[in-house]
Amino acid sequence: MFQAIYLTQDDHRATHATLEQLDETQLPEREVWVDVEWSTLNYKDALAITGRGKIVRQFPMVPGIDLVGVVRESASSEYSAGDRVLLNGWSVGEKYWGGLAQQARVDGRWLTPLPPELRPFSAMALGTAGYTAMLCVQALERQGITPERGPILVTGANGGVGSIAIVLLKQAGYQVIAATGRSDQRDALLALGASEVIDRNELNQPAPPLGKARWAGAIDSVGSHTLANVCAHTQEDGAVASCGLAQGMDFPASVAPFILRGVTLCGINSVTRPASERQDAWQRLARDIDQQQLAGLTHTIALNETIGAADQLLAGKVRGRIVVDVNR
């Protein structure tokens, strides 16, 4: 038997989340059986648990888009019993049972070897958010956005992606502008590495076709009017990495930044990246991240606290990352 967050749907399509004792025979038949050590609670997980977003594709479901653990059994040639592995993406927690459980069975191709320099807890303190932040940084680098080009804007700066992006950019030598709606977190963002903090209200109204050039690049996890404003204020030949839609999926923008300033909009798909790109991103995270500083961005909850924490996360009352100790 093992514990898991278990999602069901009633005849009225309402989602019900409970902490359940499940039998090992209920696990799906997949290549690799993992004893999970740590998971996370992400925005997408919170939407799935509360039923406020159409995240779950089939019920019953064990949510959790991240996990780290030890291989118990493997039918994959890539992994053997005792290997430490991590997983994020691949629609786990949406179409396939995920990591908010003490055990998981997954496809071998979904897994990434845990870099030896990275502690299992730190891997989940990063999780999908940190991995996505690194993909964004790498996208800006590929577009030639060096620290000498000018500041980088990070929207949603108090969220998981935003806070880790600030740390990574600072570590790489960039000047960082953080946009947030939580003025009480200004000092915390400066401590992370931001050199300037602006109010998100500067960006969440309808955007002009083209605005004053303010930053060389940006990492945006918000979308909608915010992303349109970010692009409108990006410098010539700048780049914007778009990885989220907290404000909305729409993009009410003009083509002006792209055809008059040569701005590049880079879409970041963190869900189905090939193994080589995943391993490269995680190896760099292991090398570049300050694991002690990372711990300061994180708080830990037990598996039985996850359902309540989902409401807090969606209410905007959580700063940084939530790591879930699935065995507590």
PDB file of N, CA, C and O in Angstrom, residues 210-218 229-240 257 261 263:
ATOM      1  N   LEU A 210       4.023  50.266 -29.960  1.00  0.00           N
ATOM      2  CA  LEU A 210       5.450  50.314 -29.686  1.00  0.00           C
ATOM      3  C   LEU A 210       5.677  51.318 -28.564  1.00  0.00           C
ATOM      4  O   LEU A 210       5.120  52.418 -28.581  1.00  0.00           O
ATOM      5  N   GLY A 211       6.457  50.937 -27.583  1.00  0.00           N
ATOM      6  CA  GLY A 211       6.720  51.823 -26.452  1.00  0.00           C
ATOM      7  C   GLY A 211       8.193  52.129 -26.328  1.00  0.00           C
ATOM      8  O   GLY A 211       9.019  51.689 -27.135  1.00  0.00           O
ATOM      9  N   LYS A 212       8.541  52.871 -25.309  1.00  0.00           N
ATOM     10  CA  LYS A 212       9.937  53.202 -25.042  1.00  0.00           C
ATOM     11  C   LYS A 212      10.731  51.922 -24.809  1.00  0.00           C
ATOM     12  O   LYS A 212      10.308  51.030 -24.076  1.00  0.00           O
ATOM     13  N   ALA A 213      11.890  51.807 -25.446  1.00  0.00           N
ATOM     14  CA  ALA A 213      12.735  50.626 -25.277  1.00  0.00           C
ATOM     15  C   ALA A 213      13.335  50.621 -23.879  1.00  0.00           C
ATOM     16  O   ALA A 213      14.067  51.548 -23.504  1.00  0.00           O
ATOM     17  N   ARG A 214      13.027  49.578 -23.106  1.00  0.00           N
ATOM     18  CA  ARG A 214      13.419  49.572 -21.690  1.00  0.00           C
ATOM     19  C   ARG A 214      14.311  48.393 -21.310  1.00  0.00           C
ATOM     20  O   ARG A 214      15.030  48.466 -20.317  1.00  0.00           O
ATOM     21  N   TRP A 215      14.232  47.285 -22.034  1.00  0.00           N
ATOM     22  CA  TRP A 215      15.024  46.107 -21.665  1.00  0.00           C
ATOM     23  C   TRP A 215      15.475  45.357 -22.911  1.00  0.00           C
ATOM     24  O   TRP A 215      14.849  45.408 -23.974  1.00  0.00           O
ATOM     25  N   ALA A 216      16.598  44.664 -22.762  1.00  0.00           N
ATOM     26  CA  ALA A 216      17.167  43.910 -23.881  1.00  0.00           C
ATOM     27  C   ALA A 216      16.459  42.580 -24.093  1.00  0.00           C
ATOM     28  O   ALA A 216      16.467  42.022 -25.199  1.00  0.00           O
ATOM     29  N   GLY A 217      15.866  42.072 -23.044  1.00  0.00           N
ATOM     30  CA  GLY A 217      15.167  40.798 -23.129  1.00  0.00           C
ATOM     31  C   GLY A 217      14.247  40.632 -21.942  1.00  0.00           C
ATOM     32  O   GLY A 217      14.241  41.459 -21.019  1.00  0.00           O
ATOM     33  N   ALA A 218      13.470  39.561 -21.968  1.00  0.00           N
ATOM     34  CA  ALA A 218      12.518  39.343 -20.882  1.00  0.00           C
ATOM     35  C   ALA A 218      12.173  37.866 -20.785  1.00  0.00           C
ATOM     36  O   ALA A 218      12.252  37.116 -21.768  1.00  0.00           O
ATOM     37  N   ASN A 229       2.818  44.164 -23.594  1.00  0.00           N
ATOM     38  CA  ASN A 229       3.599  45.308 -23.124  1.00  0.00           C
ATOM     39  C   ASN A 229       5.087  44.991 -23.062  1.00  0.00           C
ATOM     40  O   ASN A 229       5.931  45.836 -23.392  1.00  0.00           O
ATOM     41  N   VAL A 230       5.415  43.795 -22.625  1.00  0.00           N
ATOM     42  CA  VAL A 230       6.822  43.387 -22.562  1.00  0.00           C
ATOM     43  C   VAL A 230       7.464  43.506 -23.938  1.00  0.00           C
ATOM     44  O   VAL A 230       8.564  44.060 -24.091  1.00  0.00           O
ATOM     45  N   CYS A 231       6.784  42.983 -24.953  1.00  0.00           N
ATOM     46  CA  CYS A 231       7.325  43.044 -26.313  1.00  0.00           C
ATOM     47  C   CYS A 231       7.408  44.491 -26.813  1.00  0.00           C
ATOM     48  O   CYS A 231       8.393  44.878 -27.464  1.00  0.00           O
ATOM     49  N   ALA A 232       6.395  45.298 -26.517  1.00  0.00           N
ATOM     50  CA  ALA A 232       6.356  46.676 -26.994  1.00  0.00           C
ATOM     51  C   ALA A 232       7.493  47.520 -26.431  1.00  0.00           C
ATOM     52  O   ALA A 232       7.893  48.514 -27.042  1.00  0.00           O
ATOM     53  N   HIS A 233       8.030  47.129 -25.270  1.00  0.00           N
ATOM     54  CA  HIS A 233       9.085  47.907 -24.625  1.00  0.00           C
ATOM     55  C   HIS A 233      10.452  47.232 -24.711  1.00  0.00           C
ATOM     56  O   HIS A 233      11.379  47.622 -24.002  1.00  0.00           O
ATOM     57  N   THR A 234      10.587  46.223 -25.575  1.00  0.00           N
ATOM     58  CA  THR A 234      11.868  45.533 -25.735  1.00  0.00           C
ATOM     59  C   THR A 234      12.731  46.273 -26.751  1.00  0.00           C
ATOM     60  O   THR A 234      12.248  46.775 -27.767  1.00  0.00           O
ATOM     61  N   GLN A 235      14.018  46.327 -26.461  1.00  0.00           N
ATOM     62  CA  GLN A 235      14.959  47.054 -27.308  1.00  0.00           C
ATOM     63  C   GLN A 235      15.140  46.387 -28.672  1.00  0.00           C
ATOM     64  O   GLN A 235      14.751  45.240 -28.884  1.00  0.00           O
ATOM     65  N   GLU A 236      15.780  47.101 -29.570  1.00  0.00           N
ATOM     66  CA  GLU A 236      16.044  46.587 -30.913  1.00  0.00           C
ATOM     67  C   GLU A 236      16.857  45.297 -30.845  1.00  0.00           C
ATOM     68  O   GLU A 236      17.832  45.194 -30.104  1.00  0.00           O
ATOM     69  N   ASP A 237      16.399  44.325 -31.634  1.00  0.00           N
ATOM     70  CA  ASP A 237      17.031  43.004 -31.714  1.00  0.00           C
ATOM     71  C   ASP A 237      17.039  42.278 -30.364  1.00  0.00           C
ATOM     72  O   ASP A 237      17.867  41.403 -30.122  1.00  0.00           O
ATOM     73  N   GLY A 238      16.107  42.644 -29.513  1.00  0.00           N
ATOM     74  CA  GLY A 238      15.969  41.957 -28.242  1.00  0.00           C
ATOM     75  C   GLY A 238      15.182  40.666 -28.392  1.00  0.00           C
ATOM     76  O   GLY A 238      14.765  40.283 -29.496  1.00  0.00           O
ATOM     77  N   ALA A 239      14.978  39.981 -27.273  1.00  0.00           N
ATOM     78  CA  ALA A 239      14.258  38.702 -27.293  1.00  0.00           C
ATOM     79  C   ALA A 239      13.440  38.541 -26.028  1.00  0.00           C
ATOM     80  O   ALA A 239      13.844  38.986 -24.946  1.00  0.00           O
ATOM     81  N   VAL A 240      12.298  37.900 -26.187  1.00  0.00           N
ATOM     82  CA  VAL A 240      11.386  37.642 -25.074  1.00  0.00           C
ATOM     83  C   VAL A 240      11.091  36.148 -25.042  1.00  0.00           C
ATOM     84  O   VAL A 240      10.674  35.567 -26.052  1.00  0.00           O
ATOM     85  N   PRO A 257       6.738  45.612 -32.685  1.00  0.00           N
ATOM     86  CA  PRO A 257       8.038  45.262 -32.097  1.00  0.00           C
ATOM     87  C   PRO A 257       8.839  44.277 -32.948  1.00  0.00           C
ATOM     88  O   PRO A 257      10.073  44.305 -32.947  1.00  0.00           O
ATOM     89  N   ARG A 261      11.531  46.672 -34.721  1.00  0.00           N
ATOM     90  CA  ARG A 261      12.711  46.546 -33.860  1.00  0.00           C
ATOM     91  C   ARG A 261      13.396  45.187 -33.974  1.00  0.00           C
ATOM     92  O   ARG A 261      14.436  44.964 -33.370  1.00  0.00           O
ATOM     93  N   VAL A 263      12.424  42.359 -32.755  1.00  0.00           N
ATOM     94  CA  VAL A 263      12.302  41.589 -31.515  1.00  0.00           C
ATOM     95  C   VAL A 263      11.925  40.139 -31.841  1.00  0.00           C
ATOM     96  O   VAL A 263      11.109  39.879 -32.733  1.00  0.00           O
TER      97      VAL A 263
END
